mmCIF file of C-alpha atoms and ligand atoms in Angstrom:
data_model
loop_
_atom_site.group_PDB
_atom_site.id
_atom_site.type_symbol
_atom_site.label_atom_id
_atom_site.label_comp_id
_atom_site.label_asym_id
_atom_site.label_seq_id
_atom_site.Cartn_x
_atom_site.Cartn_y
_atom_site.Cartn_z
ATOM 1 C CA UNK A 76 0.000 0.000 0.000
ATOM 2 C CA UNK A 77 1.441 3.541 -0.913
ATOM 3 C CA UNK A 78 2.452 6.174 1.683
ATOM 4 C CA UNK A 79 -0.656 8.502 0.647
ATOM 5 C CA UNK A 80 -3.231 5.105 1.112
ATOM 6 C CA UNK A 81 -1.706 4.878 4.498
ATOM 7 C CA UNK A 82 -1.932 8.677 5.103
ATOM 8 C CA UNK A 83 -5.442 8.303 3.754
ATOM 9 C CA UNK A 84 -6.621 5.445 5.512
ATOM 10 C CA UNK A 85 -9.622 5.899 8.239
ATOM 11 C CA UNK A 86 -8.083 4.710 12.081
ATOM 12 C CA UNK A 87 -11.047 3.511 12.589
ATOM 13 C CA UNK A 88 -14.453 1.731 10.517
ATOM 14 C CA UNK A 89 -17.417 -0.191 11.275
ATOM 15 C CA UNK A 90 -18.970 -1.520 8.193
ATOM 16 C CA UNK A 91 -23.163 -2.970 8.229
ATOM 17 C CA UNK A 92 -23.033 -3.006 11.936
ATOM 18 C CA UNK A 93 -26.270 -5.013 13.856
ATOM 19 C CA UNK A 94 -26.627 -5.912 17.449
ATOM 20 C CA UNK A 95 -29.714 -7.115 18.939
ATOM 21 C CA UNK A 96 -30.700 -7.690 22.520
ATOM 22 C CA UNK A 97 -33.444 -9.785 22.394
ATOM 23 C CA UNK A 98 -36.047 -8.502 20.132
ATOM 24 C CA UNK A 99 -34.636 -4.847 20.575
ATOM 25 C CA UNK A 100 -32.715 -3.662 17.099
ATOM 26 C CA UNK A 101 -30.301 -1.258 19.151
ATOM 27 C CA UNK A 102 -28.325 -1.344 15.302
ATOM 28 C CA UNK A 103 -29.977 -1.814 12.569
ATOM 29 C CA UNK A 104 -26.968 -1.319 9.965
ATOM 30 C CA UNK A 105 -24.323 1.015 11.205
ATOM 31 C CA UNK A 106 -21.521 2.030 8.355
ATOM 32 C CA UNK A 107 -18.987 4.860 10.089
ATOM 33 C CA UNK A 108 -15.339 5.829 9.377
ATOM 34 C CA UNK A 109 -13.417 7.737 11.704
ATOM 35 C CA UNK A 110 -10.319 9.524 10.534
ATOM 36 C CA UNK A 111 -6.963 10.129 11.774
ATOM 37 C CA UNK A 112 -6.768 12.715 14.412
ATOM 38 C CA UNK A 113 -10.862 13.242 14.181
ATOM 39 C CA UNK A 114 -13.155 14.192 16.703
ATOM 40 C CA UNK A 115 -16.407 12.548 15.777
ATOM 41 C CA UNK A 116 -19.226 13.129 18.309
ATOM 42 C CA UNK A 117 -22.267 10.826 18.282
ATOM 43 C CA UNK A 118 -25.713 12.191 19.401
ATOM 44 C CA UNK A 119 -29.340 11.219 19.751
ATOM 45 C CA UNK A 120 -32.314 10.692 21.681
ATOM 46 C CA UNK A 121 -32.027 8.013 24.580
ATOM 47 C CA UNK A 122 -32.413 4.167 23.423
ATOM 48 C CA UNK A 123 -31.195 5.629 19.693
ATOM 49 C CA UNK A 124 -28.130 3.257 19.826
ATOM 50 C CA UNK A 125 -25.219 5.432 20.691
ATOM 51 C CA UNK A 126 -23.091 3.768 23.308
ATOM 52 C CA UNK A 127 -23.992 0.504 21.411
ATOM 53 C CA UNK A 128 -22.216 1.553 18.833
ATOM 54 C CA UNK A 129 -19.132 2.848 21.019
ATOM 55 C CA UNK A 130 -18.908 -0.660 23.018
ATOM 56 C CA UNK A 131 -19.103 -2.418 19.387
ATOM 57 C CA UNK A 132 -16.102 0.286 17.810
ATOM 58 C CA UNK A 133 -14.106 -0.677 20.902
ATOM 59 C CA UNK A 134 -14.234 -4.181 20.910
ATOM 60 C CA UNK A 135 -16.330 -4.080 24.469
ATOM 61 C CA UNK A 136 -19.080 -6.067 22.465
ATOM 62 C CA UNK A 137 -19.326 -7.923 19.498
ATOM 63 C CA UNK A 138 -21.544 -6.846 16.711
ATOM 64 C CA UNK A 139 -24.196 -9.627 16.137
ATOM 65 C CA UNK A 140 -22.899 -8.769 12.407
ATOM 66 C CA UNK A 141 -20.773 -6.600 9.950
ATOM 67 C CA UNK A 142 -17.356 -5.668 10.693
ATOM 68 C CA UNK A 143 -14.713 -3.638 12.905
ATOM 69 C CA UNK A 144 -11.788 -2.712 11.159
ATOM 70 C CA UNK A 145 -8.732 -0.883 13.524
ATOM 71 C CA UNK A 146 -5.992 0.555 11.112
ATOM 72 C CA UNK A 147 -7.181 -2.059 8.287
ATOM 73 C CA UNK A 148 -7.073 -5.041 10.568
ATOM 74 C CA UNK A 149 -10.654 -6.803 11.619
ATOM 75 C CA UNK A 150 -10.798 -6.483 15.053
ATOM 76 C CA UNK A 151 -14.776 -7.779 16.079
ATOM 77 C CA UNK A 152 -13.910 -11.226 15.204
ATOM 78 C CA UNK A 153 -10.822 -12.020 17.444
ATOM 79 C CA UNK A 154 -10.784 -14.137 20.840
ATOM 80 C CA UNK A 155 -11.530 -11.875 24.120
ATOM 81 C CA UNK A 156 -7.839 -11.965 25.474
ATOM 82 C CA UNK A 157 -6.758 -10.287 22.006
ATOM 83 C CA UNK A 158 -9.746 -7.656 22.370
ATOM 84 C CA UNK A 159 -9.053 -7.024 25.797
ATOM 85 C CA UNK A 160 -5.535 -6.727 24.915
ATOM 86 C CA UNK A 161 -6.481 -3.950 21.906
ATOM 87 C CA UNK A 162 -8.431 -2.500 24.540
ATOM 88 C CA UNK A 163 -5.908 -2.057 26.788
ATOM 89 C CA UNK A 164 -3.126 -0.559 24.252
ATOM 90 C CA UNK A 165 -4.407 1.097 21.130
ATOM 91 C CA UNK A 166 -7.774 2.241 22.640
ATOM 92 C CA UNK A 167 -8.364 4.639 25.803
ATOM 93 C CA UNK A 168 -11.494 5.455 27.318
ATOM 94 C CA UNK A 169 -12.730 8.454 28.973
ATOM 95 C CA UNK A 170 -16.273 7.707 31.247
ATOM 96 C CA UNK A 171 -18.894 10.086 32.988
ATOM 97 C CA UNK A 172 -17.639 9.452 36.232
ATOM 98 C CA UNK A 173 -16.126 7.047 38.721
ATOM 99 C CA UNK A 174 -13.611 5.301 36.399
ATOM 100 C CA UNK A 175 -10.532 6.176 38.853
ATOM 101 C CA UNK A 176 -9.458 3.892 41.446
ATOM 102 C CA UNK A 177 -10.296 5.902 45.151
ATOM 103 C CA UNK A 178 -8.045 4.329 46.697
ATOM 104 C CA UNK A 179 -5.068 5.226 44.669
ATOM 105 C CA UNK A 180 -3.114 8.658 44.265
ATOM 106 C CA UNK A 181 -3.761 10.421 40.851
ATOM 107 C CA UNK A 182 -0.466 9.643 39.354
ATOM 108 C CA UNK A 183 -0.854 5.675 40.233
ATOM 109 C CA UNK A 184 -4.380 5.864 38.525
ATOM 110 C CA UNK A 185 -2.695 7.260 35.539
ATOM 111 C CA UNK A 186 -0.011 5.211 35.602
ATOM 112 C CA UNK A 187 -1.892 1.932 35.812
ATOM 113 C CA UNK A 188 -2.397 1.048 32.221
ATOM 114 C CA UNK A 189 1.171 1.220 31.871
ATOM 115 C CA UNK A 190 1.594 -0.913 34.734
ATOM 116 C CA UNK A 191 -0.933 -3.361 33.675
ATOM 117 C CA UNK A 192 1.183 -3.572 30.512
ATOM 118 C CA UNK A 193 4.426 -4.457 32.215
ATOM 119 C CA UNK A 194 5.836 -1.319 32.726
ATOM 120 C CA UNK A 195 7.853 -1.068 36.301
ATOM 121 C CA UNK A 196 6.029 0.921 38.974
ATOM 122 C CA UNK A 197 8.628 3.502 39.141
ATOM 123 C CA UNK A 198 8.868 4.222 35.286
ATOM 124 C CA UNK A 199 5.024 3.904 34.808
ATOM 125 C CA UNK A 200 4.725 6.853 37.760
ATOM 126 C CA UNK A 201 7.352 9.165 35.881
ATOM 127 C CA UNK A 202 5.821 8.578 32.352
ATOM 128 C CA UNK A 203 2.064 9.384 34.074
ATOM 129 C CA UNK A 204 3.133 12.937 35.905
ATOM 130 C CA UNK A 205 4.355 14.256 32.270
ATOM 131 C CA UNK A 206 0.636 14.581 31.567
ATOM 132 C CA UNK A 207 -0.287 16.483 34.869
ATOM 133 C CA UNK A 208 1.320 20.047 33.319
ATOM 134 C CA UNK A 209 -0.309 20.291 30.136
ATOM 135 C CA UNK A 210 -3.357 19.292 31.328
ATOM 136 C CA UNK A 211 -3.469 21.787 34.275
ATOM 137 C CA UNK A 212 -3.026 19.373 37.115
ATOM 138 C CA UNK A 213 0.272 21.058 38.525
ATOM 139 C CA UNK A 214 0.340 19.826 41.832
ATOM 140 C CA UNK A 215 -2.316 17.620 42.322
ATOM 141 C CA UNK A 216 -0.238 14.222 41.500
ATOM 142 C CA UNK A 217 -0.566 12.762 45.279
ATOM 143 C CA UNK A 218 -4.430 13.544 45.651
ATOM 144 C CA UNK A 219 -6.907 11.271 45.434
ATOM 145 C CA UNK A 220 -9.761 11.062 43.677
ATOM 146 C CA UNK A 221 -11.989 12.155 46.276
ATOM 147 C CA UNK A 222 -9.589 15.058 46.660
ATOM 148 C CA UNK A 223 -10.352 16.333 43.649
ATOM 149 C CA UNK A 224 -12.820 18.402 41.873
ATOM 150 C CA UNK A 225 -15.175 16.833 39.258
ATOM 151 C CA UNK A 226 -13.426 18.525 36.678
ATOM 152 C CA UNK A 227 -10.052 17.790 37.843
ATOM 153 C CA UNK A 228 -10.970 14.254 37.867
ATOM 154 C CA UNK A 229 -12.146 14.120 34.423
ATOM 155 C CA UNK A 230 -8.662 15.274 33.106
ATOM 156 C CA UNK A 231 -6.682 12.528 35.080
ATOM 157 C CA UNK A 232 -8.895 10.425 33.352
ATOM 158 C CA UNK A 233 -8.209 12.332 30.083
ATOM 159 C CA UNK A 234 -4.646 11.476 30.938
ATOM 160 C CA UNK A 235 -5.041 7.780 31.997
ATOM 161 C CA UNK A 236 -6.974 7.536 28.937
ATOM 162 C CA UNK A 237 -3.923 8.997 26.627
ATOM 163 C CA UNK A 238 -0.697 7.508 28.754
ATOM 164 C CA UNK A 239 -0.748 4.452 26.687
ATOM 165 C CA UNK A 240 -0.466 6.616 23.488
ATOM 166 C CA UNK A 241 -3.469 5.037 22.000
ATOM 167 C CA UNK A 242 -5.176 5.522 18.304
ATOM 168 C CA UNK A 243 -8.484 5.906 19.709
ATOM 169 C CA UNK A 244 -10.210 7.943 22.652
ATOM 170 C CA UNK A 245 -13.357 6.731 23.352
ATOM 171 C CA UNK A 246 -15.687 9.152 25.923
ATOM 172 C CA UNK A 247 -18.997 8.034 26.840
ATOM 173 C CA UNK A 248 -21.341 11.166 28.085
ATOM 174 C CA UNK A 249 -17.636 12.542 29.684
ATOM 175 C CA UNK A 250 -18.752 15.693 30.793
ATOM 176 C CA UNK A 251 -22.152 14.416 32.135
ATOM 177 C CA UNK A 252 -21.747 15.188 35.777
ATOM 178 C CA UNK A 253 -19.788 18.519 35.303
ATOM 179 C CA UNK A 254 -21.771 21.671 35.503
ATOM 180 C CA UNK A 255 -21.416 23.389 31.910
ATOM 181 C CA UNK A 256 -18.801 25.703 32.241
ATOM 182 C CA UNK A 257 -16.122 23.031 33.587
ATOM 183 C CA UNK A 258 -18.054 20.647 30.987
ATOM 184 C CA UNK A 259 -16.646 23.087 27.747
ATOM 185 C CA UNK A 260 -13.736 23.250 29.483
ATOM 186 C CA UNK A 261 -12.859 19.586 29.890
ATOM 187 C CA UNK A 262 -14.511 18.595 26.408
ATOM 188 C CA UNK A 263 -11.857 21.673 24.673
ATOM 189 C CA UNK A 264 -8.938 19.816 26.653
ATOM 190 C CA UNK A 265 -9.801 15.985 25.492
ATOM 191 C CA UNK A 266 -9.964 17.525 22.056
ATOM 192 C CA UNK A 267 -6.772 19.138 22.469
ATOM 193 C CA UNK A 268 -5.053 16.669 23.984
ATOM 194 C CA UNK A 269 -6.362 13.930 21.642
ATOM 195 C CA UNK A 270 -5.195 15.562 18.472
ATOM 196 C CA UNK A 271 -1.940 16.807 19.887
ATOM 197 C CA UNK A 272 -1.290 13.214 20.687
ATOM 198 C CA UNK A 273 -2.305 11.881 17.429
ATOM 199 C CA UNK A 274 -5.345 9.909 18.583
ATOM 200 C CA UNK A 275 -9.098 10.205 16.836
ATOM 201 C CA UNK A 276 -11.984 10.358 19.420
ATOM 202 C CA UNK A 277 -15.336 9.226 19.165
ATOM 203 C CA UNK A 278 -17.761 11.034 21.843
ATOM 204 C CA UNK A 279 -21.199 9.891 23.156
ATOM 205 C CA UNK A 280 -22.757 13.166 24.264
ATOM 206 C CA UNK A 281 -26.496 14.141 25.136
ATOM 207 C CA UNK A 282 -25.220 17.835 24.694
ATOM 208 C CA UNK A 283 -24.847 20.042 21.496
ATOM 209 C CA UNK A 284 -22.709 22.252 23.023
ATOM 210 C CA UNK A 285 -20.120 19.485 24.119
ATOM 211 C CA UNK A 286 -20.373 17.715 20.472
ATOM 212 C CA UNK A 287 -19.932 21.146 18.621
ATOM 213 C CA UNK A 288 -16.057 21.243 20.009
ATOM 214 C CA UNK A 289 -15.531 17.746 17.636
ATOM 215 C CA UNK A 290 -15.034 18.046 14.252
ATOM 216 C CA UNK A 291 -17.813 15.879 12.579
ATOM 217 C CA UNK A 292 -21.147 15.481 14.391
ATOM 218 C CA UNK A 293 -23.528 11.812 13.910
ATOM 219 C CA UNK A 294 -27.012 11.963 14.485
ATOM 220 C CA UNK A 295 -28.478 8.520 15.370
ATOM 221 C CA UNK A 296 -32.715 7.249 15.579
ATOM 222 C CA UNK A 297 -33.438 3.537 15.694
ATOM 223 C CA UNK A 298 -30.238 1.851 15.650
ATOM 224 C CA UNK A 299 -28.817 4.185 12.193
ATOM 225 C CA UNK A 300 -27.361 7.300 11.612
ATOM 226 C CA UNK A 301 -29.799 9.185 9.843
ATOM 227 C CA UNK A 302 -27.600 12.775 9.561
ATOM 228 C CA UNK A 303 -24.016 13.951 9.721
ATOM 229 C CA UNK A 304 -23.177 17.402 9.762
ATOM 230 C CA UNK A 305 -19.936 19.073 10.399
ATOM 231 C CA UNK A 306 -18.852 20.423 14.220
ATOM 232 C CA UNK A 307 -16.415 23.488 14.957
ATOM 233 C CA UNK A 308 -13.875 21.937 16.492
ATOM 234 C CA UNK A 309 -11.579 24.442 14.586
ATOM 235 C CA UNK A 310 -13.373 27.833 16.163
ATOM 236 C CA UNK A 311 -11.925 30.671 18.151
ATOM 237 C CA UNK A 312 -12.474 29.898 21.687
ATOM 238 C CA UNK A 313 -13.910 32.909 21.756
ATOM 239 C CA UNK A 314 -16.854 32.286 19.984
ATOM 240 C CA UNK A 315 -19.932 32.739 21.955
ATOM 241 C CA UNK A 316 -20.543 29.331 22.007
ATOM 242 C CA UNK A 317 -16.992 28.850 23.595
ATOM 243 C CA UNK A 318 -16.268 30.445 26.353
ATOM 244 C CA UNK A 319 -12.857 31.014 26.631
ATOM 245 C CA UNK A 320 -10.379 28.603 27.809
ATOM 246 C CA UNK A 321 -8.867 28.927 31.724
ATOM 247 C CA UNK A 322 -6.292 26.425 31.209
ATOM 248 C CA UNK A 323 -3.609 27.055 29.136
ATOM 249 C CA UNK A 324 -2.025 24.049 27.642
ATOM 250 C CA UNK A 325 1.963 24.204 28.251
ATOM 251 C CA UNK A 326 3.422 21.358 26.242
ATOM 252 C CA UNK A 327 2.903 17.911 25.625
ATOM 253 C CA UNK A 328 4.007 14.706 27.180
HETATM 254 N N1 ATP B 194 -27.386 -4.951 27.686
HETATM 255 C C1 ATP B 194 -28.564 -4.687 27.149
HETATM 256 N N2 ATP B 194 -29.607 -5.543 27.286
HETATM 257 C C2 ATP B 194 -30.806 -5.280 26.736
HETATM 258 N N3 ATP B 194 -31.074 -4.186 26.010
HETATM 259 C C3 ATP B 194 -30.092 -3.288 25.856
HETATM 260 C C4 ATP B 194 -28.786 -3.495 26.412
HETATM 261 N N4 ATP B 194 -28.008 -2.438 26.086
HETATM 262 C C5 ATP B 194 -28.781 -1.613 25.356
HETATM 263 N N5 ATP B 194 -30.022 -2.115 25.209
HETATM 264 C C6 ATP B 194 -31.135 -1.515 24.459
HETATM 265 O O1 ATP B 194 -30.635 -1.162 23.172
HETATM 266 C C7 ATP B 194 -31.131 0.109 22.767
HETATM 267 C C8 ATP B 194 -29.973 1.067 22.530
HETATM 268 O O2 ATP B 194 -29.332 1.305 23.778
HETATM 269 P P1 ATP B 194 -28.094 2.286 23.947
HETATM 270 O O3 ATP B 194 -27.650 2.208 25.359
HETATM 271 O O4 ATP B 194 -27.098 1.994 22.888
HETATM 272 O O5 ATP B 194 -28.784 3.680 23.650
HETATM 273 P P2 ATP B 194 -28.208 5.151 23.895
HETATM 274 O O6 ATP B 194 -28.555 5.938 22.671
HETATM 275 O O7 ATP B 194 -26.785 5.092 24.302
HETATM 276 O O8 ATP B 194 -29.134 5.611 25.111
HETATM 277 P P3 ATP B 194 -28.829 6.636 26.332
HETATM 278 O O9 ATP B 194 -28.674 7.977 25.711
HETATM 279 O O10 ATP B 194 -30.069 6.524 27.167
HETATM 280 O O11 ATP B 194 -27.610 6.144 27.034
HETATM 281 C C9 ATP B 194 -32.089 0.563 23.877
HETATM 282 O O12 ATP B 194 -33.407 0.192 23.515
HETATM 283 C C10 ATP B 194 -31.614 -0.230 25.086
HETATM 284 O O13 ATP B 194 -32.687 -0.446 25.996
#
């Protein structure tokens, strides 16, 4: 394959995508293609099929058919261990809340996909407090969760999501349970931080606002995608619909 198919290529595809539960069609035929570095924000009513189709994209649940493709490779049909494997290292997964481990400081909960990957303690620590700066989390590396504010908690998930320098974020409702201001401003920094890093996102969201930040916006009723219409993930943040931003991001891990 030539350099430019490569360049070309989408990270990530689902092709004819069906899942039933029971006699609920919570798919009905799902075809999406998400490209490199793309935010792609999926919306609709409850019961429409969204986080279906996240858990099928990320290999949390298999399709009952069609296909999942990661980088060109079909990913739906391979054993559990492999899944949970892909899962693990080329995927990362922001939630709406309660995803960090209370018991553990912030840098050992965004250290412990490294860890769980082989990486020594000590080294997994290090790598994990590079992400604290440019997320604006100077400081709070030896809180815990429950020392920490709801949007503070949210970006060391951000970062445990990104520490394994994965091709896909995937955020399900992420700002949920954040009142709307620290909602914009989390949803501008998982943007950020997922493009700087070279990772596509896919984003469950109930909230326009939220999805407008992603580049590419899918509208789903019944199990399809009946509508996709471009977001402004490339506007000032001081458009009106942006407030603007109160962290400033200082340089990548
Ligand atoms: N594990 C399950 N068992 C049975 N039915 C399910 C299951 N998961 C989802 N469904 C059904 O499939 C349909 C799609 O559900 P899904 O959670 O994907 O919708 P959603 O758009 O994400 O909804 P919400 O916005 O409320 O989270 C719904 O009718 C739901 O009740």
């Amino acid at each position: 394959m030539s350099a430019t198919a490569d360049t070309n290529e989408p990270v990530l595809t689902g092709r004819g995508l069906v899942k039933r539960f029971g006699t609920t069609v919570a798919l009905a035929g799902v075809d999406v293609a998400i490209g490199r570095t793309e935010a792609v924000a999926i919306m609709g009513p409850s019961g429409s099929g969204k986080s279906t189709l996240l858990h099928c994209l990320a290999g949390i649940m298999r399709p009952d058919s069609g296909e999942v493709h990661l980088l060109g490779q079909r990913i739906d049909t391979v054993g559990e261990r492999r899944r949970s494997e892909l899962r693990r290292t080329r995927f990362g997964f922001v939630f709406q809340f309660g995803q960090l481990l209370p018991e553990l400081p912030a840098d050992e909960n965004v250290a412990l996909p490294l860890m769980l990957g082989g990486v020594p303690r000590a080294k997994a620590v290090d790598e994990a407090r590079r992400w604290f700066a440019p997320l604006g989390l100077d400081g709070l590396t030896a809180r815990r969760p429950g020392e920490l504010s709801g949007g503070q908690a949210q970006r060391v998930a951000i970062a445990r999501a990104l520490v394994t320098r994965p091709a896909v974020i995937f955020a399900d409702e992420p700002t949920g349970a954040l009142d709307q201001a620290t909602g914009h401003e989390t949803m501008r920094l998982l943007v950020e931080a997922t493009k700087h890093n070279g990772a596509s996102l896919v984003v469950v969201t109930h909230d326009p606002q939220v999805a407008a930040w992603c580049d590419r916006v899918l509208e789903m009723r019944d199990g399809r995608i009946i509508g996709s219409r471009y977001g402004t993930a490339d506007a000032s943040p001081q458009d009106p619909g942006h407030p603007a931003p109160e962290t400033t991001v200082r340089g990548w891990a």
